[in-house]
Amino acid sequence: MTDNVWQKSSAEEAYFNKLEAEKAEKRKKEDAERQKKARLAAVAGTKDDKLLEQLISIGIDADSFGALQLVPVVAVTWADGEIAGREKKIVMAAAKKQGLPTDGPACRLLSSWLERKPAKENLSAWTHHTRDRCKSLSTDDRKKMKDSLVALATEIAQSSGGLLGLGLGAVSDEEAVVIKAVESAFEP
């Protein structure tokens, strides 16, 4: 009879040890998520929890944050449903110009967006971040940022349009809609 009591205690102890281990693992994961979000908040320059969650949901973290700035041009490349080689080259050249390492997390994420059409949430997250960021920018800085991004988006749109897709300057209606949405993100 004594052995049976000890067996139950050992089984109970094992059960409670397992529960404690699961709780510890859950706390560890939650701490890691908090740290990840805190690093992203520092890089993104925001404390907006909803925005941070939105960025994380599209694959943005502190290491890949640089890719976020090119979300609008990726959206333009996919606007007509397909991507031309010239468009990819322009996007990747823009990433290089921004100083993103070609083998770094931001370029890897950007490349994945150029291989598979990203969700519409990407542009929504970029818009949310841009509006948040514009609150702290002067009118001149906001205009410079907008003009630079719209010029790049337009260059990409024109690179694949035109007569027989020869890049002779035509912007498709779908691309124009995306470019207009990009412009509107900078409105106060």
PDB file of N, CA and C in Angstrom, residues 28-41 62:
ATOM      1  N   LYS A  28       8.921  32.594 -21.244  1.00  0.00           N
ATOM      2  CA  LYS A  28      10.117  32.839 -22.050  1.00  0.00           C
ATOM      3  C   LYS A  28       9.733  33.358 -23.434  1.00  0.00           C
ATOM      4  N   LYS A  29       8.733  32.731 -24.060  1.00  0.00           N
ATOM      5  CA  LYS A  29       8.267  33.172 -25.384  1.00  0.00           C
ATOM      6  C   LYS A  29       7.672  34.573 -25.312  1.00  0.00           C
ATOM      7  N   GLU A  30       6.878  34.839 -24.282  1.00  0.00           N
ATOM      8  CA  GLU A  30       6.279  36.164 -24.124  1.00  0.00           C
ATOM      9  C   GLU A  30       7.346  37.227 -23.918  1.00  0.00           C
ATOM     10  N   ASP A  31       8.376  36.911 -23.129  1.00  0.00           N
ATOM     11  CA  ASP A  31       9.486  37.852 -22.933  1.00  0.00           C
ATOM     12  C   ASP A  31      10.215  38.115 -24.244  1.00  0.00           C
ATOM     13  N   ALA A  32      10.433  37.066 -25.021  1.00  0.00           N
ATOM     14  CA  ALA A  32      11.100  37.224 -26.317  1.00  0.00           C
ATOM     15  C   ALA A  32      10.268  38.100 -27.249  1.00  0.00           C
ATOM     16  N   GLU A  33       8.953  37.890 -27.260  1.00  0.00           N
ATOM     17  CA  GLU A  33       8.063  38.715 -28.090  1.00  0.00           C
ATOM     18  C   GLU A  33       8.085  40.179 -27.641  1.00  0.00           C
ATOM     19  N   ARG A  34       8.080  40.414 -26.338  1.00  0.00           N
ATOM     20  CA  ARG A  34       8.154  41.793 -25.821  1.00  0.00           C
ATOM     21  C   ARG A  34       9.462  42.455 -26.231  1.00  0.00           C
ATOM     22  N   GLN A  35      10.557  41.714 -26.127  1.00  0.00           N
ATOM     23  CA  GLN A  35      11.859  42.259 -26.516  1.00  0.00           C
ATOM     24  C   GLN A  35      11.899  42.544 -28.017  1.00  0.00           C
ATOM     25  N   LYS A  36      11.336  41.634 -28.800  1.00  0.00           N
ATOM     26  CA  LYS A  36      11.278  41.816 -30.249  1.00  0.00           C
ATOM     27  C   LYS A  36      10.481  43.077 -30.588  1.00  0.00           C
ATOM     28  N   LYS A  37       9.353  43.254 -29.927  1.00  0.00           N
ATOM     29  CA  LYS A  37       8.513  44.426 -30.171  1.00  0.00           C
ATOM     30  C   LYS A  37       9.225  45.705 -29.711  1.00  0.00           C
ATOM     31  N   ALA A  38       9.930  45.633 -28.592  1.00  0.00           N
ATOM     32  CA  ALA A  38      10.656  46.806 -28.087  1.00  0.00           C
ATOM     33  C   ALA A  38      11.767  47.219 -29.046  1.00  0.00           C
ATOM     34  N   ARG A  39      12.477  46.239 -29.604  1.00  0.00           N
ATOM     35  CA  ARG A  39      13.528  46.540 -30.591  1.00  0.00           C
ATOM     36  C   ARG A  39      12.925  47.183 -31.838  1.00  0.00           C
ATOM     37  N   LEU A  40      11.789  46.640 -32.287  1.00  0.00           N
ATOM     38  CA  LEU A  40      11.115  47.195 -33.463  1.00  0.00           C
ATOM     39  C   LEU A  40      10.630  48.613 -33.167  1.00  0.00           C
ATOM     40  N   ALA A  41      10.073  48.832 -31.988  1.00  0.00           N
ATOM     41  CA  ALA A  41       9.591  50.167 -31.605  1.00  0.00           C
ATOM     42  C   ALA A  41      10.728  51.182 -31.649  1.00  0.00           C
ATOM     43  N   ALA A  62      13.009  44.368 -36.249  1.00  0.00           N
ATOM     44  CA  ALA A  62      14.038  45.410 -36.196  1.00  0.00           C
ATOM     45  C   ALA A  62      15.101  45.211 -37.283  1.00  0.00           C
TER      46      ALA A  62
END
